[in-house]
PDB file of C-alpha atoms in Angstrom:
ATOM      1  CA  MET A   1     133.765  99.789  -6.926  1.00 61.00           C
ATOM      2  CA  ASN A   2     132.318  98.845  -3.589  1.00 83.00           C
ATOM      3  CA  GLU A   3     134.973  98.917  -0.797  1.00 85.00           C
ATOM      4  CA  PHE A   4     134.365  95.183   0.580  1.00 82.00           C
ATOM      5  CA  ALA A   5     134.209  94.148  -2.827  1.00 82.00           C
ATOM      6  CA  GLU A   6     137.865  95.711  -3.969  1.00 86.00           C
ATOM      7  CA  LYS A   7     139.219  94.478  -0.658  1.00 86.00           C
ATOM      8  CA  LEU A   8     138.157  91.253  -1.638  1.00 83.00           C
ATOM      9  CA  ILE A   9     139.044  90.742  -5.117  1.00 84.00           C
ATOM     10  CA  HIS A  10     142.508  92.751  -4.692  1.00 83.00           C
ATOM     11  CA  GLY A  11     143.000  91.039  -1.014  1.00 84.00           C
ATOM     12  CA  ARG A  12     142.594  87.260  -1.997  1.00 90.00           C
ATOM     13  CA  VAL A  13     146.025  85.600  -3.399  1.00 90.00           C
ATOM     14  CA  HIS A  14     146.952  81.724  -4.167  1.00 90.00           C
ATOM     15  CA  ILE A  15     148.248  80.048  -0.988  1.00 92.00           C
ATOM     16  CA  SER A  16     150.291  76.778  -1.760  1.00 92.00           C
ATOM     17  CA  PRO A  17     148.253  74.103  -0.093  1.00 94.00           C
ATOM     18  CA  LYS A  18     151.420  73.062   2.146  1.00 93.00           C
ATOM     19  CA  ARG A  19     150.431  76.679   4.044  1.00 94.00           C
ATOM     20  CA  LEU A  20     146.872  75.774   4.579  1.00 96.00           C
ATOM     21  CA  GLY A  21     146.034  74.015   7.547  1.00 96.00           C
ATOM     22  CA  ASN A  22     142.915  73.558  10.493  1.00 96.00           C
ATOM     23  CA  PRO A  23     141.105  74.640  11.302  1.00 97.00           C
ATOM     24  CA  GLY A  24     139.198  74.271   7.966  1.00 97.00           C
ATOM     25  CA  PRO A  25     135.539  75.453   7.197  1.00 98.00           C
ATOM     26  CA  ASP A  26     133.214  74.229   9.245  1.00 98.00           C
ATOM     27  CA  VAL A  27     129.636  72.565   7.848  1.00 97.00           C
ATOM     28  CA  SER A  28     128.068  76.149   7.728  1.00 98.00           C
ATOM     29  CA  GLN A  29     131.005  77.683   6.318  1.00 98.00           C
ATOM     30  CA  LYS A  30     131.681  74.613   3.460  1.00 98.00           C
ATOM     31  CA  ASN A  31     127.998  75.290   2.377  1.00 98.00           C
ATOM     32  CA  GLN A  32     128.033  78.839   2.074  1.00 97.00           C
ATOM     33  CA  ILE A  33     131.421  78.593   0.144  1.00 98.00           C
ATOM     34  CA  LEU A  34     129.880  76.343  -2.188  1.00 98.00           C
ATOM     35  CA  LEU A  35     126.674  77.995  -2.642  1.00 97.00           C
ATOM     36  CA  ALA A  36     129.072  80.843  -4.173  1.00 97.00           C
ATOM     37  CA  ALA A  37     129.640  78.749  -6.996  1.00 96.00           C
ATOM     38  CA  ASN A  38     126.042  78.498  -8.063  1.00 93.00           C
ATOM     39  CA  ALA A  39     126.051  82.477  -8.883  1.00 92.00           C
ATOM     40  CA  ALA A  40     128.694  81.935 -11.596  1.00 92.00           C
ATOM     41  CA  PRO A  41     127.567  82.635 -15.092  1.00 88.00           C
ATOM     42  CA  ASP A  42     125.830  79.890 -16.950  1.00 81.00           C
ATOM     43  CA  HIS A  43     124.365  80.175 -20.496  1.00 74.00           C
ATOM     44  CA  GLY A  44     121.271  77.998 -20.602  1.00 71.00           C
ATOM     45  CA  ARG A  45     121.589  76.797 -16.881  1.00 77.00           C
ATOM     46  CA  MET A  46     123.431  73.614 -17.588  1.00 78.00           C
ATOM     47  CA  MET A  47     125.886  73.929 -14.510  1.00 84.00           C
ATOM     48  CA  PRO A  48     129.118  72.540 -16.718  1.00 91.00           C
ATOM     49  CA  TRP A  49     130.794  71.810 -13.572  1.00 94.00           C
ATOM     50  CA  ARG A  50     130.774  70.155 -10.360  1.00 96.00           C
ATOM     51  CA  PHE A  51     132.817  69.688  -7.179  1.00 98.00           C
ATOM     52  CA  ILE A  52     133.866  66.444  -5.627  1.00 98.00           C
ATOM     53  CA  GLU A  53     134.910  67.001  -1.807  1.00 98.00           C
ATOM     54  CA  ILE A  54     137.799  64.482  -0.952  1.00 98.00           C
ATOM     55  CA  GLY A  55     137.287  63.351   2.515  1.00 96.00           C
ATOM     56  CA  GLN A  56     139.801  62.674   4.952  1.00 94.00           C
ATOM     57  CA  SER A  57     139.126  58.993   4.548  1.00 95.00           C
ATOM     58  CA  SER A  58     140.055  59.285   1.020  1.00 96.00           C
ATOM     59  CA  ARG A  59     142.892  61.105   1.208  1.00 97.00           C
ATOM     60  CA  ASP A  60     145.042  57.921   1.169  1.00 96.00           C
ATOM     61  CA  ALA A  61     143.431  56.644  -1.863  1.00 97.00           C
ATOM     62  CA  LEU A  62     144.134  59.915  -3.691  1.00 97.00           C
ATOM     63  CA  GLY A  63     148.020  59.558  -2.342  1.00 96.00           C
ATOM     64  CA  GLU A  64     147.950  56.086  -3.726  1.00 96.00           C
ATOM     65  CA  VAL A  65     147.169  57.437  -7.387  1.00 96.00           C
ATOM     66  CA  PHE A  66     149.129  60.196  -7.218  1.00 96.00           C
ATOM     67  CA  HIS A  67     152.074  57.689  -5.995  1.00 96.00           C
ATOM     68  CA  LYS A  68     151.279  55.457  -9.072  1.00 96.00           C
ATOM     69  CA  CYS A  69     150.967  58.153 -11.637  1.00 95.00           C
ATOM     70  CA  LEU A  70     154.240  59.635 -10.749  1.00 94.00           C
ATOM     71  CA  LEU A  71     155.749  55.822 -11.446  1.00 94.00           C
ATOM     72  CA  ASP A  72     153.823  55.779 -14.476  1.00 94.00           C
ATOM     73  CA  ARG A  73     155.519  58.637 -15.624  1.00 93.00           C
ATOM     74  CA  ASP A  74     159.218  58.226 -14.154  1.00 93.00           C
ATOM     75  CA  GLN A  75     160.174  54.852 -12.878  1.00 93.00           C
ATOM     76  CA  ASN A  76     163.355  56.292 -11.655  1.00 93.00           C
ATOM     77  CA  ALA A  77     161.215  58.513  -8.963  1.00 91.00           C
ATOM     78  CA  THR A  78     163.012  58.593  -5.587  1.00 93.00           C
ATOM     79  CA  THR A  79     161.521  57.545  -2.599  1.00 93.00           C
ATOM     80  CA  ILE A  80     161.562  61.202  -1.379  1.00 95.00           C
ATOM     81  CA  GLN A  81     159.715  61.931  -4.790  1.00 94.00           C
ATOM     82  CA  LEU A  82     157.257  59.209  -4.108  1.00 93.00           C
ATOM     83  CA  GLN A  83     156.487  59.882  -0.551  1.00 94.00           C
ATOM     84  CA  GLU A  84     155.736  63.860  -1.516  1.00 94.00           C
ATOM     85  CA  ALA A  85     153.405  62.591  -4.278  1.00 93.00           C
ATOM     86  CA  ARG A  86     151.449  60.664  -1.537  1.00 95.00           C
ATOM     87  CA  GLU A  87     151.564  63.684   0.936  1.00 94.00           C
ATOM     88  CA  LYS A  88     149.946  66.259  -1.568  1.00 94.00           C
ATOM     89  CA  ALA A  89     146.745  64.064  -1.093  1.00 95.00           C
ATOM     90  CA  LEU A  90     146.991  65.073   2.694  1.00 94.00           C
ATOM     91  CA  ARG A  91     147.459  68.671   2.223  1.00 94.00           C
ATOM     92  CA  GLY A  92     144.572  71.513   3.777  1.00 95.00           C
ATOM     93  CA  PRO A  93     141.525  70.574   5.462  1.00 97.00           C
ATOM     94  CA  LEU A  94     139.081  70.874   2.645  1.00 98.00           C
ATOM     95  CA  LEU A  95     140.169  69.339  -0.819  1.00 98.00           C
ATOM     96  CA  LEU A  96     137.936  69.694  -3.773  1.00 98.00           C
ATOM     97  CA  LEU A  97     138.101  68.622  -7.288  1.00 98.00           C
ATOM     98  CA  ALA A  98     136.947  70.737  -9.903  1.00 98.00           C
ATOM     99  CA  ILE A  99     135.281  68.596 -12.674  1.00 97.00           C
ATOM    100  CA  ALA A 100     134.289  70.130 -16.243  1.00 95.00           C
ATOM    101  CA  HIS A 101     130.912  68.655 -17.312  1.00 91.00           C
ATOM    102  CA  TYR A 102     130.715  68.774 -21.147  1.00 88.00           C
ATOM    103  CA  GLU A 103     127.238  67.073 -21.945  1.00 83.00           C
ATOM    104  CA  ASP A 104     125.049  68.988 -23.793  1.00 76.00           C
ATOM    105  CA  ASP A 105     122.225  67.571 -25.426  1.00 71.00           C
ATOM    106  CA  THR A 106     121.789  70.702 -27.669  1.00 73.00           C
ATOM    107  CA  ASN A 107     125.296  71.369 -28.768  1.00 73.00           C
ATOM    108  CA  GLU A 108     124.524  75.059 -28.557  1.00 82.00           C
ATOM    109  CA  ILE A 109     127.041  75.720 -26.056  1.00 85.00           C
ATOM    110  CA  SER A 110     130.653  75.658 -26.602  1.00 87.00           C
ATOM    111  CA  LYS A 111     133.298  73.501 -24.613  1.00 89.00           C
ATOM    112  CA  GLU A 112     135.352  76.796 -24.060  1.00 91.00           C
ATOM    113  CA  GLU A 113     132.112  78.583 -22.628  1.00 91.00           C
ATOM    114  CA  LYS A 114     131.296  75.871 -20.418  1.00 90.00           C
ATOM    115  CA  LEU A 115     134.928  75.857 -19.062  1.00 94.00           C
ATOM    116  CA  VAL A 116     134.692  79.868 -18.643  1.00 94.00           C
ATOM    117  CA  SER A 117     131.499  78.927 -16.516  1.00 94.00           C
ATOM    118  CA  LEU A 118     133.701  76.476 -14.040  1.00 96.00           C
ATOM    119  CA  GLY A 119     136.749  79.063 -13.664  1.00 96.00           C
ATOM    120  CA  CYS A 120     134.114  81.486 -12.587  1.00 96.00           C
ATOM    121  CA  ALA A 121     132.384  78.970 -10.340  1.00 97.00           C
ATOM    122  CA  ILE A 122     135.862  78.579  -8.939  1.00 98.00           C
ATOM    123  CA  GLN A 123     136.486  82.290  -8.376  1.00 97.00           C
ATOM    124  CA  ASN A 124     133.283  82.421  -6.485  1.00 97.00           C
ATOM    125  CA  ILE A 125     134.381  79.642  -4.182  1.00 98.00           C
ATOM    126  CA  LEU A 126     137.970  81.297  -3.884  1.00 98.00           C
ATOM    127  CA  LEU A 127     136.474  84.497  -2.760  1.00 97.00           C
ATOM    128  CA  SER A 128     133.801  83.296  -0.491  1.00 97.00           C
ATOM    129  CA  ALA A 129     136.715  81.315   1.248  1.00 97.00           C
ATOM    130  CA  TYR A 130     138.891  84.293   1.447  1.00 96.00           C
ATOM    131  CA  ALA A 131     135.611  86.379   2.890  1.00 96.00           C
ATOM    132  CA  LEU A 132     135.080  83.951   5.687  1.00 97.00           C
ATOM    133  CA  GLY A 133     138.889  84.498   6.608  1.00 96.00           C
ATOM    134  CA  PHE A 134     140.295  81.274   4.785  1.00 97.00           C
ATOM    135  CA  GLY A 135     143.360  80.827   2.326  1.00 96.00           C
ATOM    136  CA  SER A 136     142.603  78.774  -0.612  1.00 97.00           C
ATOM    137  CA  GLY A 137     144.980  77.545  -3.153  1.00 95.00           C
ATOM    138  CA  LEU A 138     144.537  75.782  -7.014  1.00 97.00           C
ATOM    139  CA  SER A 139     146.863  72.902  -7.982  1.00 96.00           C
ATOM    140  CA  SER A 140     146.867  70.915 -10.710  1.00 94.00           C
ATOM    141  CA  GLY A 141     149.397  68.596 -12.555  1.00 91.00           C
ATOM    142  CA  LYS A 142     149.702  65.452 -14.611  1.00 92.00           C
ATOM    143  CA  ALA A 143     147.925  63.301 -12.668  1.00 94.00           C
ATOM    144  CA  LEU A 144     144.786  65.183 -13.713  1.00 94.00           C
ATOM    145  CA  GLN A 145     145.051  63.557 -17.134  1.00 92.00           C
ATOM    146  CA  SER A 146     145.810  60.207 -15.871  1.00 95.00           C
ATOM    147  CA  PRO A 147     143.054  57.255 -16.413  1.00 96.00           C
ATOM    148  CA  ARG A 148     144.228  56.402 -12.915  1.00 96.00           C
ATOM    149  CA  LEU A 149     142.528  60.007 -11.455  1.00 97.00           C
ATOM    150  CA  ARG A 150     139.415  59.090 -13.603  1.00 97.00           C
ATOM    151  CA  ASN A 151     138.666  55.911 -12.586  1.00 97.00           C
ATOM    152  CA  LEU A 152     139.285  56.662  -8.677  1.00 97.00           C
ATOM    153  CA  PHE A 153     136.235  59.293  -9.105  1.00 97.00           C
ATOM    154  CA  ASN A 154     134.119  57.440 -11.665  1.00 97.00           C
ATOM    155  CA  LEU A 155     134.637  60.147 -14.268  1.00 97.00           C
ATOM    156  CA  ALA A 156     132.273  60.074 -16.999  1.00 94.00           C
ATOM    157  CA  ASP A 157     133.587  60.681 -20.648  1.00 94.00           C
ATOM    158  CA  HIS A 158     132.024  63.884 -20.943  1.00 92.00           C
ATOM    159  CA  GLU A 159     133.762  65.077 -18.095  1.00 95.00           C
ATOM    160  CA  ASP A 160     137.402  66.332 -17.363  1.00 96.00           C
ATOM    161  CA  PRO A 161     139.250  67.065 -13.715  1.00 98.00           C
ATOM    162  CA  ILE A 162     140.538  70.554 -14.049  1.00 97.00           C
ATOM    163  CA  CYS A 163     141.964  71.404 -10.767  1.00 98.00           C
ATOM    164  CA  PHE A 164     142.185  70.841  -6.985  1.00 98.00           C
ATOM    165  CA  ILE A 165     141.175  73.702  -4.520  1.00 98.00           C
ATOM    166  CA  THR A 166     142.433  73.290  -1.189  1.00 98.00           C
ATOM    167  CA  ILE A 167     140.691  75.656   1.688  1.00 98.00           C
ATOM    168  CA  GLY A 168     141.893  76.322   5.278  1.00 97.00           C
ATOM    169  CA  THR A 169     143.613  78.488   7.902  1.00 97.00           C
ATOM    170  CA  VAL A 170     147.051  79.854   6.645  1.00 95.00           C
ATOM    171  CA  THR A 171     149.869  78.751   8.542  1.00 94.00           C
ATOM    172  CA  GLN A 172     152.597  80.651   6.837  1.00 85.00           C
ATOM    173  CA  ASN A 173     152.211  84.256   4.389  1.00 80.00           C
ATOM    174  CA  LYS A 174     154.234  84.767   1.390  1.00 73.00           C
ATOM    175  CA  LEU A 175     155.030  87.678   0.029  1.00 70.00           C
ATOM    176  CA  GLY A 176     152.386  89.576  -1.731  1.00 69.00           C
ATOM    177  CA  ARG A 177     152.097  89.663  -5.453  1.00 71.00           C
ATOM    178  CA  ILE A 178     153.006  92.601  -7.719  1.00 79.00           C
ATOM    179  CA  ARG A 179     150.150  92.851 -10.036  1.00 80.00           C
ATOM    180  CA  PRO A 180     150.279  93.772 -13.431  1.00 83.00           C
ATOM    181  CA  SER A 181     148.975  97.341 -14.595  1.00 81.00           C
ATOM    182  CA  VAL A 182     145.858  97.572 -16.923  1.00 83.00           C
ATOM    183  CA  SER A 183     147.901  98.427 -19.606  1.00 81.00           C
ATOM    184  CA  ASP A 184     149.777  94.879 -19.629  1.00 81.00           C
ATOM    185  CA  TYR A 185     146.525  93.108 -20.416  1.00 82.00           C
ATOM    186  CA  HIS A 186     144.016  95.816 -21.997  1.00 86.00           C
ATOM    187  CA  SER A 187     143.876  97.615 -25.254  1.00 83.00           C
ATOM    188  CA  LEU A 188     141.530  99.466 -27.436  1.00 81.00           C
ATOM    189  CA  PHE A 189     140.639  98.427 -31.176  1.00 92.00           C
TER     190      PHE A 189
END
């Protein structure tokens, strides 16, 4: 394997959004990161995904949705928990919402294959960000299944929010991950 590709694939690790700060990607770097998504496998050239960037001016609205979603699930949430829910929307300089897009007039491509394509697009984004010197992390949570979040982003019935992608400069490193051996996930039939 090419040494650069190996370093890129094996060097990238998940960084918690709490550990990602400024500076984030500039406009040119952001475009380079987003262009990496379109190299994902895409049977039928359907592009069964899209990404919404949550700009700084929209972070408070997302934080309010996180706050309300927590109250929907737990009426006894503490003030600290509610504040932490709001603050999740403020983490990291570049915040994207990954959306799976299932609409298919031909019904020839399965939902699962469309999700795999989205996963590959996400991985390309993560690897591209890492190649440019940025850290990145994925986050999800129960708010993703909330009608409140769907309404905030005006999602269509054939779309699902899958995860948030946060990209920025690593402000605090974490311990390296011990990766499984090949025999842990590979077998011969």
